């Protein structure tokens, strides 16, 4: 950024019509001034980039790294929210107890099942929607914007509406089901219905988002691939299977990774799904996710040390998931 | 010329970076103080002192016109409140602010469910209200005063309202089921024993109007029984005894029995569908502190006005109530102390009851016309003030502990509610105790 082109005059060409100008001799003061400027530019050139990236790293240090390290430190102590500075060293006890903490493993299992029930249909539906949107449609921009509307809605507002829909006694879904002869389902208190209901909020929110990602990738697929496939007599379905899907592979991997991370952190939807029981995730903890359990231990029961240990365990689990994803994606890339 | 523009640009960029950085730092420095922004700064211009209150829910001081009255009496004082809707959100923030000693209002409200924990762990952060001039211990009910006082005799907070519990019942549903409707007769049905109350429920069910239940929720029933016990989750030495206390187990089993027999509806209080249940008149009784009448009034349909009445509970208890304390780190400690001394005086408590239904914790208010003459749309001409005064005077001095709320919530939300889902009482007890033990364990 600090290059200057106007400091030196262009050298006079030899053999020009005008006699060669003698190079202007800079005075000593001018030379010093130039040298100073030059040093400043050097410094500028060298350090400015760091200044420009520094806000991110300062932010990361303050709100990313420090909490991470401090949480790790707190997880080795017994510490209560009522006196956070009053820490008592307990070593790995907070971690070892997780191994026989039924509530933790219950939450882990719920996170996994809710993750599967929400992610798999979500991505399949997103793919289908993207495929449809990829056709020539009237008012396609409208549909694309509409896809993104749920994503733009706040979790709180969406969850509250879903709670009303899934109500046992006065909910619209049970009301609709009774016409087809299905008895009232207690969406909040029964295990699978409640997990399905929580997943449906997640699905509703994220399907459009993923569909737009798929759509963007689909539009980057060269049209002549489809033309030649059509010439070879491939049906629409065959085209989808043998042209669209392989071209989307990297995008699919991306959405799978992002959705997995999202699913392992599901928090707002189950928290608000049963506002009264809050962080316990239902009467039998039937939809308590890891995020909720962490919140319950730290902020409801005020056991910050335990909560920190849970947070770190979750972090480690996420790293494992990340590695697994990485390995799978490398295998896939190698095989293609 | 070009060099100059570049320098200018650089200055602009540097300024931008600097201001961003400053913004960040300011952001950090401000942390925890945000909610104080609407008035914790001293004085609003004309040399007035602004006292700030941190409250939860609708405590009703403002609605009852008490701020305006005090400002009129003290022209140099201005009062601003900062209300968090739910105590579940208010309390963790309060604990955070207390432990970090930042972001506190001049006056902080404390719910009765949390008072024991605040007294036990945060007393050093509060002014001793018993030493403030004009504060007279004898004006309060003894147990209310002692709940806000440490073992060393430091009173960290003054009592506002209490929740003496009676039973609200639907006269029309009682009549349809062949039960008496007069409030003294109804009280006699179950006087002295919660088992009789459940027995009345069985009687009710025999001839009940189709689709109705005797009581609203298992949580409401177990809460009512437990709040009439002298000792529930802690003994007087501060030990947790909830699992071995026969009174707790008996309350649990009695509630489970009522749930099994279908006397209580499978509802959780204060949820949407519970609200709708009130509106649809699906249940005949509800455990009823004075503030519950306000809730009923808010949820019930207008045509149900006058169909409710209030009878004495089998045993009197207390459900709810709050305290006001002055944190030492507040900016206007003296003014705040003077203000809550006035605000919690019997006269003001009586005014608050008249407008908001928050029942006074000062017995001398019980004879004031605001209390004796109180009426509620839902209960028609019933002298509700008298019924609740009776309950307030006979409620036991209950031992409350720091983790009462966690235990109570476990018994209700992870316990008796399961019986309505077809679990046995033993299974429900197991789930509840397992949950509670895990939550209590550090």
XYZ file of C-alpha atoms in Angstrom:
778
model
C 0.000 0.000 0.000
C 2.892 2.338 0.545
C 4.455 2.430 -2.889
C 4.958 5.821 -4.406
C 5.522 6.519 -8.016
C 5.826 10.259 -7.973
C 9.012 10.702 -5.993
C 11.468 10.138 -8.786
C 11.273 11.823 -12.163
C 11.432 9.478 -15.145
C 14.973 9.275 -16.412
C 15.558 11.399 -19.510
C 15.973 9.290 -22.607
C 19.386 9.386 -24.152
C 19.517 10.936 -27.577
C 16.408 12.973 -26.957
C 16.026 16.328 -28.513
C 16.489 18.164 -25.284
C 19.789 18.238 -23.582
C 20.043 15.912 -20.654
C 18.837 17.566 -17.502
C 21.186 17.396 -14.634
C 19.621 15.379 -11.836
C 18.333 17.793 -9.211
C 20.588 17.563 -6.239
C 18.437 17.207 -3.121
C 19.445 19.302 -0.188
C 20.515 17.546 2.963
C 17.317 18.460 4.753
C 15.293 17.085 1.905
C 17.284 13.861 1.963
C 16.699 13.427 5.640
C 13.040 14.137 5.150
C 12.879 11.503 2.423
C 14.734 8.980 4.489
C 12.332 9.567 7.333
C 9.350 9.182 5.066
C 10.845 6.051 3.622
C 11.344 4.552 7.052
C 7.808 5.380 7.914
C 6.551 3.706 4.783
C 8.617 0.702 5.554
C 7.109 0.454 8.979
C 3.665 1.149 7.605
C 4.050 -1.545 4.996
C 5.256 -3.990 7.525
C 2.899 -3.456 10.436
C -0.341 -2.091 8.978
C -1.644 -5.503 7.963
C -1.304 -6.641 11.535
C -3.195 -3.612 12.726
C -5.985 -4.417 10.317
C -6.343 -8.040 11.335
C -5.856 -7.267 15.009
C -9.522 -6.555 15.840
C -10.422 -10.141 15.041
C -7.618 -11.553 17.115
C -8.256 -9.233 20.020
C -11.890 -10.275 19.924
C -10.913 -13.899 19.662
C -8.516 -13.585 22.581
C -11.100 -11.884 24.768
C -14.195 -13.861 23.823
C -12.778 -17.109 22.419
C -9.455 -18.190 23.793
C -9.658 -16.734 27.271
C -13.079 -18.256 28.083
C -11.891 -21.568 26.643
C -8.798 -21.677 28.814
C -10.564 -20.313 31.859
C -13.359 -22.865 31.469
C -10.702 -25.555 31.373
C -9.206 -24.169 34.563
C -12.588 -23.932 36.274
C -13.420 -27.499 35.257
C -10.627 -28.707 37.537
C -12.218 -26.980 40.522
C -15.331 -27.124 42.554
C -16.842 -23.702 42.098
C -20.344 -22.379 42.579
C -22.060 -19.521 40.787
C -22.819 -17.869 44.129
C -19.080 -17.387 44.757
C -17.190 -17.728 41.460
C -13.879 -16.597 42.919
C -14.018 -19.227 45.636
C -12.411 -22.188 43.851
C -11.437 -25.485 45.383
C -9.062 -27.762 43.469
C -10.569 -31.176 42.729
C -8.372 -32.325 39.850
C -10.119 -34.544 37.311
C -13.079 -35.354 39.545
C -15.517 -33.330 37.446
C -14.454 -35.348 34.401
C -14.378 -38.787 35.946
C -17.867 -38.376 37.349
C -19.194 -37.711 33.837
C -18.525 -41.365 33.014
C -21.186 -42.573 35.406
C -23.445 -39.576 35.111
C -26.644 -41.031 33.642
C -27.961 -37.579 32.907
C -24.950 -36.689 30.797
C -25.203 -39.829 28.690
C -28.932 -39.460 28.405
C -28.351 -35.939 27.104
C -25.659 -37.189 24.731
C -28.024 -39.841 23.380
C -30.793 -37.296 22.943
C -28.448 -34.930 21.150
C -27.530 -37.724 18.787
C -31.089 -38.860 18.075
C -32.464 -35.341 17.755
C -29.492 -34.572 15.524
C -30.296 -37.491 13.247
C -34.052 -36.901 13.161
C -33.475 -33.276 12.301
C -30.451 -33.346 9.999
C -31.234 -36.241 7.666
C -34.739 -35.199 6.574
C -33.619 -31.602 6.544
C -30.863 -32.159 4.011
C -32.981 -34.503 1.871
C -35.791 -31.975 1.752
C -33.358 -29.158 1.034
C -31.977 -31.148 -1.892
C -35.452 -31.760 -3.298
C -36.464 -28.143 -2.903
C -33.265 -26.928 -4.513
C -33.869 -29.261 -7.455
C -37.361 -27.897 -7.947
C -36.201 -24.309 -7.602
C -33.543 -24.997 -10.197
C -36.235 -25.428 -12.876
C -37.493 -22.394 -14.697
C -40.206 -21.048 -12.440
C -42.334 -17.970 -12.504
C -41.481 -15.659 -9.583
C -38.480 -17.779 -8.658
C -36.922 -14.940 -6.654
C -40.026 -14.865 -4.491
C -39.695 -18.567 -3.694
C -36.018 -18.205 -2.966
C -36.586 -15.374 -0.539
C -39.473 -17.270 1.029
C -37.128 -20.222 1.618
C -34.952 -18.038 3.751
C -37.774 -16.558 5.821
C -37.753 -19.271 8.531
C -34.012 -18.850 8.916
C -34.501 -15.138 9.520
C -37.117 -15.777 12.213
C -35.876 -15.795 15.795
C -35.693 -19.191 17.491
C -37.728 -17.877 20.389
C -40.640 -16.734 18.262
C -40.598 -19.900 16.168
C -40.414 -22.202 19.187
C -43.306 -20.480 20.911
C -45.498 -20.952 17.844
C -44.495 -24.601 17.605
C -45.303 -25.094 21.294
C -48.819 -23.875 20.549
C -49.124 -26.144 17.521
C -47.903 -29.164 19.470
C -50.096 -28.549 22.531
C -51.694 -31.705 23.908
C -55.125 -30.381 24.753
C -55.590 -27.381 22.533
C -52.865 -27.757 19.898
C -53.640 -27.603 16.217
C -51.707 -30.713 15.281
C -53.619 -32.967 17.669
C -56.817 -31.339 16.486
C -55.933 -32.217 12.905
C -54.908 -35.748 13.890
C -58.226 -36.467 15.549
C -59.923 -36.249 12.134
C -57.901 -39.235 10.982
C -58.728 -41.094 14.174
C -55.431 -40.637 16.032
C -55.765 -39.977 19.746
C -54.207 -36.914 21.322
C -50.432 -37.280 21.440
C -48.646 -35.717 24.409
C -45.956 -34.037 22.363
C -44.137 -32.638 25.370
C -44.105 -35.567 27.730
C -43.622 -38.634 25.560
C -40.135 -39.441 24.468
C -40.229 -39.848 20.711
C -43.014 -37.374 20.029
C -41.144 -34.708 21.977
C -37.897 -35.385 20.154
C -39.728 -35.317 16.860
C -41.395 -32.027 17.770
C -38.091 -30.413 18.743
C -36.528 -31.711 15.526
C -39.356 -30.268 13.490
C -38.491 -26.776 14.732
C -34.896 -27.317 13.649
C -35.981 -28.719 10.294
C -38.344 -25.844 9.696
C -35.660 -23.288 10.376
C -32.752 -24.719 8.445
C -34.210 -26.487 5.408
C -34.522 -23.310 3.323
C -31.034 -22.222 4.260
C -29.519 -25.476 3.063
C -31.728 -25.491 -0.023
C -30.284 -22.149 -1.086
C -26.753 -23.469 -0.649
C -27.607 -26.476 -2.813
C -29.307 -24.233 -5.340
C -26.238 -22.043 -5.664
C -24.091 -25.100 -6.258
C -26.566 -26.546 -8.779
C -26.524 -23.372 -10.802
C -22.773 -23.649 -11.138
C -23.121 -27.021 -12.897
C -22.472 -26.504 -16.644
C -25.672 -26.767 -18.680
C -24.004 -28.787 -21.450
C -23.581 -31.715 -19.069
C -27.376 -31.932 -18.886
C -27.701 -31.439 -22.633
C -25.349 -34.242 -23.468
C -27.005 -36.439 -20.865
C -30.372 -35.648 -22.454
C -28.943 -36.510 -25.877
C -27.822 -39.848 -24.469
C -31.431 -40.412 -23.450
C -31.118 -39.901 -19.697
C -34.379 -39.078 -17.947
C -34.702 -36.165 -15.510
C -34.255 -38.536 -12.609
C -31.185 -40.142 -14.162
C -29.787 -36.684 -14.803
C -30.288 -35.817 -11.171
C -28.613 -39.025 -10.023
C -25.686 -39.016 -12.404
C -25.028 -35.365 -13.108
C -26.371 -33.248 -10.252
C -25.474 -35.391 -7.262
C -21.819 -36.059 -8.173
C -21.261 -32.389 -8.931
C -22.743 -31.430 -5.588
C -20.576 -33.763 -3.562
C -18.341 -31.087 -1.997
C -21.367 -28.945 -1.197
C -23.166 -31.869 0.408
C -20.136 -32.572 2.537
C -20.028 -28.946 3.598
C -23.682 -28.909 4.629
C -23.306 -32.201 6.465
C -20.402 -30.848 8.486
C -22.141 -27.572 9.268
C -25.408 -29.306 10.192
C -23.613 -31.803 12.408
C -21.960 -29.038 14.334
C -25.279 -27.206 14.560
C -27.074 -30.348 15.727
C -24.564 -31.025 18.471
C -25.215 -27.575 19.862
C -29.021 -27.580 19.742
C -30.135 -25.475 22.677
C -32.793 -22.839 22.095
C -35.432 -25.098 20.587
C -35.556 -27.679 23.405
C -35.166 -24.982 26.060
C -38.226 -23.130 24.846
C -40.198 -26.212 23.891
C -41.154 -26.715 27.518
C -40.695 -23.260 28.946
C -41.767 -24.239 32.435
C -39.470 -27.174 32.978
C -36.806 -25.166 31.213
C -33.401 -26.717 31.201
C -34.380 -30.172 32.430
C -35.727 -31.021 28.987
C -39.031 -32.546 30.011
C -40.215 -34.509 33.012
C -37.953 -37.478 32.269
C -35.253 -35.441 30.535
C -36.537 -36.965 27.344
C -35.381 -34.105 25.150
C -32.555 -32.700 27.224
C -29.619 -32.080 24.913
C -26.005 -31.634 25.966
C -26.325 -27.883 25.567
C -29.325 -27.878 27.897
C -27.628 -30.104 30.452
C -24.637 -27.805 30.504
C -26.918 -24.834 31.021
C -28.872 -26.612 33.749
C -25.751 -27.527 35.716
C -24.159 -24.095 35.372
C -26.980 -21.621 35.556
C -29.871 -23.362 37.241
C -27.977 -25.503 39.742
C -25.057 -23.068 39.921
C -22.336 -25.716 39.700
C -19.875 -23.865 37.493
C -17.089 -26.423 37.865
C -19.257 -29.293 36.682
C -20.669 -27.197 33.868
C -17.152 -26.333 32.736
C -16.192 -29.992 32.639
C -19.287 -30.742 30.553
C -18.403 -27.878 28.222
C -14.910 -29.213 27.701
C -16.166 -32.739 27.144
C -18.557 -31.403 24.524
C -15.677 -29.560 22.913
C -13.627 -32.746 22.738
C -16.585 -34.664 21.293
C -16.930 -31.970 18.618
C -13.271 -32.298 17.738
C -13.709 -36.042 17.315
C -16.716 -35.463 15.082
C -14.667 -32.970 13.084
C -11.864 -35.485 12.575
C -14.290 -38.199 11.514
C -15.851 -35.813 9.011
C -12.446 -34.896 7.684
C -11.393 -38.492 7.229
C -14.628 -39.405 5.475
C -14.425 -36.436 3.161
C -10.835 -37.291 2.236
C -11.801 -40.864 1.479
C -14.654 -39.653 -0.690
C -12.458 -37.206 -2.542
C -9.843 -39.855 -3.115
C -12.392 -42.300 -4.472
C -13.924 -39.857 -6.926
C -1.297 16.641 -3.207
C -1.648 12.923 -3.644
C 0.591 12.324 -0.725
C -1.697 14.456 1.359
C -4.832 12.621 0.416
C -3.143 9.392 1.259
C -2.141 10.690 4.650
C -5.676 11.848 5.206
C -6.962 8.455 4.255
C -4.534 6.833 6.596
C -5.620 9.090 9.384
C -9.221 8.169 8.674
C -8.383 4.467 8.681
C -6.392 4.762 11.873
C -9.184 6.695 13.466
C -11.627 4.022 12.407
C -9.446 1.263 13.849
C -8.904 3.233 17.012
C -12.570 3.903 17.491
C -13.367 0.251 16.844
C -10.816 -0.719 19.439
C -12.120 1.852 21.864
C -15.619 0.590 21.254
C -14.493 -2.911 22.112
C -12.803 -1.794 25.282
C -15.806 0.257 26.227
C -17.899 -2.799 25.508
C -15.850 -4.798 27.979
C -15.835 -2.112 30.606
C -19.567 -1.763 30.336
C -20.208 -5.448 30.746
C -22.928 -6.196 33.207
C -23.888 -2.604 33.482
C -26.199 -2.477 30.484
C -29.415 -2.959 32.340
C -28.496 -0.163 34.664
C -28.414 2.256 31.794
C -31.932 3.553 32.194
C -31.287 5.615 35.216
C -28.540 4.387 37.525
C -26.595 7.539 36.800
C -27.123 9.908 39.618
C -29.474 12.765 39.211
C -31.443 13.424 36.064
C -30.622 17.006 35.420
C -32.407 19.161 37.926
C -30.359 18.062 40.921
C -32.711 15.156 41.643
C -31.470 11.855 42.992
C -32.645 8.862 40.999
C -33.231 5.671 42.973
C -33.278 2.551 40.832
C -35.069 -0.712 41.591
C -34.346 -4.092 40.061
C -37.604 -6.097 40.102
C -39.081 -9.240 38.527
C -42.564 -9.933 37.280
C -45.291 -7.495 38.184
C -44.594 -6.361 41.702
C -47.018 -3.531 41.236
C -45.401 -0.660 43.165
C -45.577 1.564 40.134
C -49.049 0.371 39.147
C -50.301 1.146 42.647
C -49.004 4.710 42.294
C -46.526 4.369 45.158
C -43.578 5.849 43.249
C -45.570 8.902 42.314
C -46.677 9.324 45.903
C -43.131 9.129 47.243
C -41.825 11.519 44.608
C -44.502 13.955 45.678
C -43.441 13.648 49.323
C -39.770 13.992 48.405
C -39.419 16.434 45.499
C -35.681 15.810 45.209
C -36.127 12.070 44.565
C -36.913 10.339 41.314
C -37.650 6.621 41.110
C -36.924 4.328 38.191
C -37.595 0.599 38.019
C -36.049 -2.043 35.829
C -38.250 -5.108 35.521
C -37.258 -8.580 34.344
C -40.310 -10.603 33.384
C -39.441 -13.962 34.959
C -37.595 -14.658 38.195
C -35.794 -17.575 36.483
C -34.021 -14.967 34.387
C -33.795 -12.291 37.055
C -32.222 -14.378 39.790
C -29.104 -15.754 38.001
C -28.357 -12.225 36.798
C -28.755 -10.903 40.328
C -26.349 -13.524 41.680
C -23.877 -12.629 38.942
C -24.103 -8.957 39.742
C -23.718 -9.592 43.454
C -20.681 -11.821 43.094
C -18.958 -9.384 40.739
C -20.268 -6.355 42.642
C -21.242 -4.587 39.456
C -24.390 -3.671 37.632
C -26.506 -3.588 40.767
C -29.467 -1.281 41.230
C -29.894 0.792 44.366
C -32.618 -1.618 45.445
C -32.881 -5.287 44.454
C -35.913 -7.495 44.884
C -35.468 -11.112 46.056
C -38.070 -13.842 45.694
C -38.919 -15.971 48.733
C -37.635 -19.091 46.929
C -34.190 -17.514 46.729
C -34.047 -15.564 49.988
C -32.391 -18.345 51.977
C -29.591 -18.689 49.443
C -29.017 -14.933 49.285
C -29.008 -14.717 53.075
C -26.570 -17.618 53.311
C -24.134 -16.601 50.581
C -24.501 -12.900 49.742
C -25.280 -11.199 53.045
C -21.959 -9.309 53.015
C -23.065 -7.473 49.897
C -26.193 -6.010 51.514
C -26.837 -3.234 54.000
C -28.230 -4.253 57.372
C -31.796 -2.976 57.205
C -32.495 -3.605 60.891
C -30.196 -0.689 61.737
C -32.019 1.814 59.544
C -34.036 4.384 61.434
C -37.763 3.912 61.085
C -37.516 0.174 60.524
C -39.493 -1.573 63.234
C -39.095 -5.327 63.357
C -42.387 -5.786 65.204
C -44.374 -4.512 62.233
C -43.664 -7.662 60.232
C -44.834 -11.204 60.745
C -42.051 -12.896 62.700
C -41.343 -15.542 60.122
C -41.238 -13.029 57.296
C -38.688 -10.952 59.186
C -36.512 -13.928 60.087
C -36.447 -15.223 56.504
C -34.515 -12.107 55.469
C -32.185 -12.191 58.459
C -28.858 -13.993 58.881
C -27.889 -16.045 61.922
C -25.821 -13.083 63.131
C -28.882 -10.870 63.071
C -28.177 -8.921 59.910
C -31.395 -8.213 58.033
C -30.468 -8.024 54.378
C -33.915 -7.329 53.010
C -37.340 -6.109 54.118
C -40.459 -8.131 53.401
C -42.988 -6.862 50.896
C -45.877 -9.232 50.268
C -46.586 -12.799 51.331
C -48.739 -15.530 49.832
C -51.074 -16.898 52.516
C -52.766 -19.797 50.855
C -56.445 -20.563 50.716
C -58.401 -22.623 48.208
C -60.328 -21.044 45.378
C -63.234 -23.132 44.151
C -65.948 -22.958 41.528
C -69.352 -22.670 43.157
C -71.199 -23.822 40.042
C -69.076 -26.976 39.639
C -69.375 -27.801 43.347
C -73.126 -27.430 43.152
C -73.329 -29.671 40.073
C -71.372 -32.343 41.956
C -73.679 -32.127 44.951
C -71.165 -30.465 47.251
C -71.909 -27.462 49.460
C -71.109 -24.045 48.028
C -70.984 -21.856 51.136
C -67.380 -21.022 51.984
C -67.611 -22.034 55.662
C -69.331 -25.304 54.759
C -66.712 -25.983 52.083
C -63.914 -25.258 54.533
C -65.442 -27.771 56.957
C -65.340 -30.518 54.297
C -61.561 -30.740 54.571
C -60.658 -28.858 57.723
C -57.341 -29.839 59.247
C -56.316 -32.624 56.873
C -55.192 -32.751 53.243
C -56.396 -36.364 53.066
C -59.911 -35.036 53.563
C -59.332 -32.680 50.671
C -58.485 -35.575 48.383
C -61.462 -37.490 49.771
C -63.656 -34.532 48.825
C -62.161 -34.846 45.363
C -63.284 -38.459 45.157
C -66.747 -37.365 46.192
C -66.637 -34.639 43.565
C -65.634 -37.054 40.829
C -68.664 -39.281 41.373
C -71.101 -36.659 40.194
C -68.799 -34.227 38.453
C -69.748 -32.374 35.322
C -68.210 -34.290 32.412
C -64.722 -33.216 31.404
C -63.985 -31.373 34.617
C -61.345 -32.186 37.237
C -61.289 -31.566 40.964
C -57.963 -29.726 40.879
C -55.841 -28.042 38.255
C -52.476 -29.782 38.462
C -50.378 -32.205 40.515
C -47.786 -29.445 40.952
C -50.398 -27.190 42.507
C -51.508 -29.858 44.968
C -48.096 -30.976 46.205
C -47.020 -27.356 46.510
C -50.076 -26.543 48.596
C -49.527 -29.481 50.939
C -45.807 -28.839 51.352
C -46.177 -25.148 51.996
C -48.349 -25.924 55.013
C -45.609 -28.048 56.621
C -43.300 -26.579 59.216
C -40.304 -28.508 57.948
C -40.117 -29.692 54.377
C -36.731 -29.963 52.665
C -34.361 -28.730 55.357
C -34.387 -29.234 59.115
C -33.797 -26.358 61.480
C -30.060 -27.059 61.614
C -29.808 -26.582 57.838
C -29.467 -30.244 56.830
C -31.212 -31.432 53.673
C -33.833 -33.945 54.783
C -36.263 -33.993 51.881
C -35.765 -37.695 51.169
C -36.228 -38.852 54.730
C -38.845 -36.352 55.869
C -42.085 -38.352 56.180
C -44.106 -35.193 55.507
C -42.546 -34.824 52.055
C -43.098 -38.467 51.154
C -46.668 -38.291 52.435
C -47.348 -35.176 50.354
C -45.839 -36.865 47.332
C -47.855 -40.045 47.769
C -51.095 -38.210 48.439
C -50.609 -36.147 45.282
C -49.698 -39.256 43.313
C -52.868 -40.934 44.582
C -54.959 -37.958 43.478
C -53.245 -38.046 40.096
C -53.817 -41.780 39.695
C -57.488 -41.391 40.488
C -57.759 -38.600 37.930
C -58.668 -35.954 40.481
C -56.028 -33.546 39.195
C -55.671 -32.644 35.580
C -52.366 -33.418 33.853
C -51.255 -29.818 33.610
C -48.197 -27.818 34.535
C -49.009 -24.504 36.147
C -48.367 -21.261 34.308
C -48.147 -22.880 30.929
C -50.216 -21.955 27.951
C -52.526 -24.953 28.187
C -53.003 -24.388 31.906
C -54.102 -20.834 31.136
C -56.539 -22.207 28.600
C -57.819 -24.695 31.170
C -58.747 -21.835 33.485
C -60.477 -20.026 30.640
C -62.433 -23.185 29.783
C -63.490 -23.797 33.434
C -62.220 -27.359 33.450
C -61.349 -27.660 37.114
C -63.132 -26.996 40.380
C -60.375 -25.955 42.795
C -56.993 -24.318 42.744
C -54.558 -23.583 45.564
C -54.938 -19.907 45.904
C -52.656 -17.293 47.407
C -54.059 -13.781 46.910
C -51.990 -13.158 43.807
C -53.518 -16.261 42.223
C -56.845 -14.458 42.188
C -55.169 -11.924 39.947
C -53.995 -14.712 37.667
C -57.482 -16.222 37.554
C -58.945 -12.829 36.819
C -56.478 -12.418 33.981
C -57.141 -15.810 32.389
C -60.811 -16.535 33.076
C -63.600 -15.499 30.782
C -65.615 -12.465 31.838
C -68.805 -14.507 32.136
C -67.219 -16.498 34.984
C -67.210 -13.416 37.213
C -68.697 -14.222 40.604
C -68.624 -17.996 40.068
C -65.503 -18.399 42.179
C -65.180 -18.283 45.946
C -62.384 -18.676 48.484
C -62.375 -21.170 51.368
C -59.825 -21.833 54.072
C -57.328 -24.536 53.132
C -57.052 -27.770 55.173
C -53.881 -26.332 56.690
C -52.693 -22.804 56.136
C -49.496 -22.281 54.229
C -47.579 -19.684 52.360
C -46.798 -19.551 48.670
C -44.787 -16.682 47.323
C -43.767 -13.267 48.475
C -40.763 -11.050 48.041
C -38.152 -8.930 49.738
C -36.367 -5.677 48.962
C -32.706 -5.222 49.823
C -30.131 -2.469 49.379
C -26.743 -3.573 47.972
C -23.798 -1.853 49.591
C -22.322 -0.953 46.226
C -25.373 1.110 45.239
C -24.908 4.770 44.452
C -27.624 6.094 46.766
C -27.613 3.790 49.745
C -29.131 6.214 52.267
C -31.916 7.351 49.956
C -32.665 3.781 48.955
C -32.923 2.668 52.580
C -35.302 5.490 53.389
C -37.404 4.667 50.347
C -37.892 0.955 51.035
C -38.574 1.682 54.673
C -41.492 3.786 53.510
C -42.453 1.396 50.719
C -42.757 -1.628 53.013
C -44.606 0.190 55.806
C -48.057 -1.297 56.589
C -49.967 1.619 54.984
C -48.191 1.163 51.662
C -48.562 -2.620 51.832
C -52.290 -2.177 52.269
C -52.483 0.137 49.261
C -50.545 -2.399 47.241
C -53.015 -5.116 48.194
C -55.968 -3.005 47.173
C -54.628 -2.403 43.666
C -52.439 -5.433 42.992
C -53.608 -8.175 45.350
C -50.130 -8.563 46.861
C -50.939 -9.541 50.429
C -49.295 -7.512 53.226
C -46.586 -9.072 55.369
C -47.357 -6.512 58.091
C -50.214 -7.742 60.320
C -51.322 -4.246 61.297
C -52.406 -3.786 57.686
C -54.974 -6.577 58.078
C -57.409 -4.325 59.886
C -57.095 -1.493 57.417
C -60.110 -0.892 55.183
C -58.045 -1.555 52.040
C -57.675 -5.164 53.200
C -60.948 -5.868 55.012
C -63.015 -4.372 52.230
C -61.124 -6.006 49.361
C -63.138 -7.590 46.547
C -62.239 -9.447 43.384
C -64.415 -9.609 40.253
C -64.092 -13.374 40.122
C -65.213 -13.949 43.705
C -68.014 -11.419 43.791
C -68.823 -10.214 47.302
C -66.559 -12.606 49.193
C -64.522 -10.904 51.919
C -61.269 -12.222 50.525
C -59.157 -9.959 52.738
C -60.518 -11.657 55.857
C -59.987 -15.191 54.553
C -56.392 -14.476 53.597
C -55.651 -12.639 56.861
C -56.779 -15.748 58.709
C -54.465 -17.907 56.597
C -51.574 -15.493 57.111
C -51.923 -15.600 60.874
C -52.145 -19.395 61.067
C -49.444 -20.255 58.506
C -46.529 -22.126 60.101
C -43.099 -20.606 60.531
C -41.498 -22.661 57.833
C -37.849 -23.650 57.654
C -36.670 -22.606 54.218
C -33.369 -23.640 52.727
C -31.042 -22.388 50.015
C -31.980 -25.032 47.448
C -35.718 -25.253 48.155
C -36.555 -24.219 44.630
C -34.480 -26.949 43.006
C -35.981 -29.606 45.270
C -39.543 -28.385 44.824
C -39.155 -28.221 41.070
C -37.715 -31.724 40.965
C -40.599 -33.158 42.998
C -43.145 -31.443 40.779
C -41.774 -31.340 37.259
C -39.768 -34.554 37.368
C -42.010 -36.316 39.885
C -45.743 -36.089 40.428
C -46.367 -34.952 36.850
C -45.180 -38.406 35.743
C -48.038 -40.073 37.595
C -50.453 -38.359 35.239
C -48.471 -40.049 32.457
C -49.224 -43.496 33.818
C -46.087 -44.036 35.887
C -46.438 -45.500 39.354
C -45.837 -43.306 42.379
C -42.695 -45.303 43.190
C -41.230 -44.800 39.728
C -42.036 -41.097 39.830
C -40.393 -40.758 43.240
C -37.303 -42.482 41.915
C -37.000 -40.155 38.919
C -37.606 -37.109 41.094
C -35.058 -37.987 43.788
C -32.453 -39.000 41.231
C -32.869 -35.693 39.419
C -32.771 -33.680 42.623
C -29.702 -35.464 43.984
C -27.865 -34.847 40.741
C -28.848 -31.205 40.763
C -27.836 -30.658 44.380
C -24.501 -32.414 44.070
C -21.672 -30.006 43.459
